[in-house]
Short mmCIF file of C-alpha atoms in Angstrom, two decimals:
data_model
loop_
_atom_site.label_atom_id
_atom_site.label_comp_id
_atom_site.label_asym_id
_atom_site.label_seq_id
_atom_site.Cartn_x
_atom_site.Cartn_y
_atom_site.Cartn_z
CA ASP A 1 125.41 21.25 -153.35
CA ALA A 2 128.19 20.69 -155.76
CA LYS A 3 130.99 23.26 -155.11
CA THR A 4 133.78 24.67 -156.90
CA THR A 5 136.61 26.91 -155.39
CA GLN A 6 138.55 29.53 -157.58
CA PRO A 7 140.79 32.37 -156.57
CA ASN A 8 139.10 35.78 -156.48
CA SER A 9 141.26 37.38 -159.03
CA MET A 10 144.29 36.98 -161.42
CA GLU A 11 146.37 39.15 -163.48
CA SER A 12 148.16 38.46 -166.79
CA ASN A 13 150.32 40.38 -169.19
CA GLU A 14 148.87 40.75 -172.57
CA GLU A 15 150.13 38.02 -175.02
CA GLU A 16 151.16 35.78 -172.24
CA PRO A 17 149.36 32.48 -171.34
CA VAL A 18 146.97 32.34 -168.40
CA HIS A 19 146.25 29.28 -166.12
CA LEU A 20 143.01 29.62 -164.23
CA PRO A 21 142.64 26.89 -161.47
CA CYS A 22 139.51 25.36 -160.04
CA ASN A 23 139.03 22.85 -157.16
CA HIS A 24 135.93 20.61 -157.17
CA SER A 25 137.00 17.98 -154.83
CA THR A 26 133.10 16.78 -154.37
CA ILE A 27 132.78 16.09 -158.09
CA SER A 28 130.93 12.81 -158.91
CA GLY A 29 132.21 10.44 -161.56
CA THR A 30 129.59 11.50 -164.11
CA ASP A 31 129.85 15.30 -163.67
CA TYR A 32 130.92 17.29 -166.42
CA ILE A 33 133.28 20.34 -165.67
CA HIS A 34 131.92 23.62 -167.49
CA TRP A 35 133.75 26.95 -167.82
CA TYR A 36 132.04 30.12 -168.65
CA ARG A 37 133.08 33.68 -168.75
CA GLN A 38 131.27 36.92 -168.14
CA LEU A 39 132.23 40.23 -169.70
CA PRO A 40 131.17 43.46 -167.91
CA SER A 41 127.45 44.21 -168.36
CA GLN A 42 126.84 41.04 -170.32
CA GLY A 43 125.43 37.61 -169.68
CA PRO A 44 128.00 34.81 -169.40
CA GLU A 45 129.38 33.02 -172.54
CA TYR A 46 130.52 29.34 -172.77
CA VAL A 47 134.02 28.64 -172.99
CA ILE A 48 134.64 24.89 -172.80
CA HIS A 49 133.59 21.92 -170.85
CA GLY A 50 135.11 18.49 -170.25
CA LEU A 51 134.73 15.12 -168.38
CA THR A 52 137.95 13.35 -168.04
CA SER A 53 140.31 14.10 -170.94
CA ASN A 54 141.87 17.28 -171.63
CA VAL A 55 139.85 19.39 -174.38
CA ASN A 56 140.93 22.12 -176.79
CA ASN A 57 138.72 24.36 -178.90
CA ARG A 58 139.43 27.84 -180.47
CA MET A 59 138.95 29.72 -177.25
CA ALA A 60 140.84 27.79 -174.80
CA SER A 61 142.23 24.46 -173.38
CA LEU A 62 140.90 22.67 -170.23
CA ALA A 63 143.27 20.48 -168.43
CA ILE A 64 141.54 18.05 -166.04
CA ALA A 65 143.45 16.32 -163.13
CA GLU A 66 143.61 12.59 -163.27
CA ASP A 67 141.64 12.35 -160.13
CA ARG A 68 139.11 15.04 -161.44
CA LYS A 69 139.22 16.88 -158.26
CA SER A 70 140.72 19.96 -160.07
CA SER A 71 140.94 21.60 -163.40
CA THR A 72 142.83 24.41 -165.03
CA LEU A 73 141.63 26.58 -167.77
CA ILE A 74 144.23 27.83 -170.18
CA LEU A 75 144.07 30.78 -172.31
CA HIS A 76 147.11 30.51 -174.67
CA ARG A 77 147.65 34.17 -175.31
CA ALA A 78 145.69 36.59 -173.18
CA THR A 79 144.27 39.78 -174.94
CA LEU A 80 142.80 42.69 -173.50
CA ARG A 81 139.34 41.26 -174.69
CA ASP A 82 139.83 38.23 -172.47
CA ALA A 83 139.37 40.56 -169.32
CA ALA A 84 136.35 38.75 -167.49
CA VAL A 85 135.01 37.06 -164.65
CA TYR A 86 135.63 33.22 -165.28
CA TYR A 87 133.50 30.60 -163.80
CA CYS A 88 134.19 26.98 -163.04
CA ILE A 89 130.72 25.15 -162.90
CA LEU A 90 129.30 21.91 -161.85
CA ARG A 91 126.00 20.64 -162.19
CA ASP A 92 124.28 19.53 -158.79
CA LYS A 93 124.07 15.72 -159.03
CA GLY A 94 120.62 14.52 -160.15
CA THR A 95 119.18 18.06 -160.75
CA TYR A 96 119.52 20.65 -163.52
CA LYS A 97 121.03 23.06 -161.03
CA TYR A 98 124.17 24.46 -162.43
CA ILE A 99 126.44 25.96 -159.59
CA PHE A 100 128.57 28.84 -160.66
CA GLY A 101 130.32 30.17 -157.51
CA THR A 102 131.82 33.46 -157.25
CA GLY A 103 134.43 32.92 -160.21
CA THR A 104 137.87 34.48 -160.88
CA ARG A 105 138.21 38.09 -162.20
CA LEU A 106 140.87 38.19 -164.79
CA LYS A 107 142.82 41.46 -165.39
CA VAL A 108 144.87 41.51 -168.46
CA LEU A 109 147.65 44.32 -168.41
CA ALA A 110 148.65 46.07 -171.69
CA GLY B 1 118.52 38.50 -184.10
CA ALA B 2 119.67 34.89 -183.40
CA GLY B 3 120.54 35.10 -179.91
CA VAL B 4 118.43 35.10 -176.54
CA SER B 5 116.69 38.43 -175.87
CA GLN B 6 115.30 39.49 -172.64
CA SER B 7 112.91 42.40 -171.86
CA PRO B 8 112.67 44.93 -170.49
CA ARG B 9 116.54 45.38 -169.97
CA TYR B 10 115.92 47.63 -166.91
CA LYS B 11 113.08 47.75 -164.57
CA VAL B 12 112.54 49.83 -161.57
CA ALA B 13 109.67 48.74 -159.04
CA LYS B 14 108.36 50.17 -155.81
CA ARG B 15 108.35 47.77 -153.13
CA GLY B 16 105.31 45.70 -153.13
CA GLN B 17 104.81 45.80 -156.85
CA ASP B 18 104.50 42.96 -159.11
CA VAL B 19 107.05 42.57 -162.10
CA ALA B 20 107.02 40.28 -165.02
CA LEU B 21 110.36 39.62 -167.03
CA ARG B 22 110.39 38.07 -170.30
CA CYS B 23 112.82 35.83 -172.14
CA ASP B 24 112.81 34.89 -175.84
CA PRO B 25 115.20 31.79 -176.14
CA ILE B 26 116.91 30.82 -179.46
CA SER B 27 114.43 29.25 -181.77
CA GLY B 28 114.23 25.53 -181.41
CA HIS B 29 116.04 25.40 -178.08
CA VAL B 30 114.26 22.82 -175.79
CA SER B 31 115.98 23.77 -172.47
CA LEU B 32 115.52 27.14 -170.69
CA PHE B 33 117.11 28.40 -167.49
CA TRP B 34 116.53 31.39 -165.22
CA TYR B 35 119.32 32.55 -162.90
CA GLN B 36 119.31 35.71 -160.42
CA GLN B 37 122.78 37.44 -160.11
CA ALA B 38 123.14 39.81 -157.16
CA LEU B 39 125.86 42.40 -157.47
CA GLY B 40 129.34 40.98 -157.32
CA GLN B 41 128.06 37.51 -157.18
CA GLY B 42 127.91 34.58 -159.70
CA PRO B 43 124.55 33.64 -161.16
CA GLU B 44 122.34 31.72 -159.06
CA PHE B 45 120.16 28.92 -160.39
CA LEU B 46 116.24 29.69 -160.10
CA THR B 47 114.52 27.23 -162.24
CA TYR B 48 114.63 25.11 -165.41
CA PHE B 49 112.11 24.20 -168.34
CA GLN B 50 112.16 21.38 -170.94
CA ASN B 51 109.90 22.63 -173.49
CA GLU B 52 106.90 23.67 -171.43
CA ALA B 53 107.51 21.35 -168.42
CA GLN B 54 109.14 23.18 -165.37
CA LEU B 55 111.23 20.12 -164.41
CA ASP B 56 113.38 21.95 -161.60
CA LYS B 57 112.34 24.98 -159.56
CA SER B 58 114.50 24.30 -156.58
CA GLY B 59 116.13 27.48 -156.74
CA LEU B 60 113.13 29.74 -156.75
CA PRO B 61 113.69 31.59 -153.47
CA SER B 62 110.12 31.98 -152.25
CA ASP B 63 106.58 31.56 -153.47
CA ARG B 64 106.62 35.08 -154.61
CA PHE B 65 108.47 33.77 -157.66
CA PHE B 66 106.71 32.20 -160.31
CA ALA B 67 107.99 31.15 -163.85
CA GLU B 68 106.14 29.79 -166.95
CA ARG B 69 106.87 28.59 -170.48
CA PRO B 70 103.26 27.60 -171.71
CA GLU B 71 104.08 26.89 -175.30
CA GLY B 72 107.61 25.65 -174.90
CA SER B 73 109.16 28.87 -176.12
CA VAL B 74 108.87 32.11 -174.47
CA SER B 75 109.10 32.24 -170.57
CA THR B 76 108.05 34.70 -168.10
CA LEU B 77 109.52 35.04 -164.69
CA LYS B 78 107.00 36.79 -162.31
CA ILE B 79 107.89 38.33 -159.05
CA GLN B 80 105.03 39.19 -156.62
CA ARG B 81 105.10 41.87 -153.97
CA THR B 82 108.80 42.75 -154.69
CA GLN B 83 111.19 43.30 -152.07
CA GLN B 84 114.38 45.21 -151.84
CA GLU B 85 116.44 41.89 -151.60
CA ASP B 86 115.12 41.02 -154.92
CA SER B 87 117.16 43.73 -156.59
CA ALA B 88 119.41 41.70 -159.10
CA VAL B 89 120.14 40.98 -162.66
CA TYR B 90 117.84 38.09 -163.87
CA LEU B 91 119.59 35.98 -166.51
CA CYS B 92 117.75 33.67 -169.02
CA ALA B 93 119.63 31.00 -170.97
CA SER B 94 118.62 28.39 -173.55
CA SER B 95 120.26 25.26 -174.92
CA HIS B 96 119.46 22.53 -177.21
CA SER B 97 119.40 20.16 -174.06
CA GLY B 98 119.61 20.35 -170.43
CA GLY B 99 122.81 18.07 -170.20
CA THR B 100 126.07 19.03 -171.13
CA LEU B 101 125.34 21.43 -174.03
CA GLU B 102 126.40 24.87 -174.30
CA GLN B 103 123.83 27.26 -172.70
CA PHE B 104 123.43 30.57 -174.51
CA PHE B 105 122.63 33.58 -172.04
CA GLY B 106 120.72 36.70 -172.77
CA PRO B 107 121.88 40.05 -171.79
CA GLY B 108 119.51 40.10 -168.49
CA THR B 109 117.11 42.22 -166.80
CA ARG B 110 118.39 44.48 -164.09
CA LEU B 111 115.59 44.87 -161.62
CA THR B 112 115.90 47.63 -158.86
CA VAL B 113 113.38 47.53 -156.08
CA LEU B 114 113.10 50.74 -154.23
#
């Protein structure tokens, strides 16, 4: 199975940037890196995805290492509403199986 | 509404009962996924449909689990002879495509087996 490794938890102060790391050393050349987040008692929601180049959208930025074995999700200014579990996800090669892992629980301090 | 809906939102079953969980995906979405999320864990893939075809069922934990999407829209996940370890939140997601496109998740069905 494709595997990602993330810290169990992180804390950030409100209005400050947050860098959420993910290791995916088994990634293959054609695998996209996906990030979702899950607020309490809700289904996951899409944040961003990328292949090789860094990506930006209205929610976040995704920085992908040159060897693609790691990536970092960047929230530019954390708000209390960003408190959630963030998942870095790969798709198992040749299947439709997306591997979520245990994610990083982000706590935002007021 | 325009999002993915699931019903029931909560289900309590006695061990040994059969249950059926329903997913209404976003209209026009080709792809549909089912996931199981145990307490404190990330979602785990169960199965994938492209229209009415079940293309991947590698995540179904046993032959007690069965999913269908007969007309390529609504899907049902059925669990026969429920056991306590089946207690979890069952999430459904849909997307335009099974590739890299965004999956839209429903709120889930919380199943408790007593």
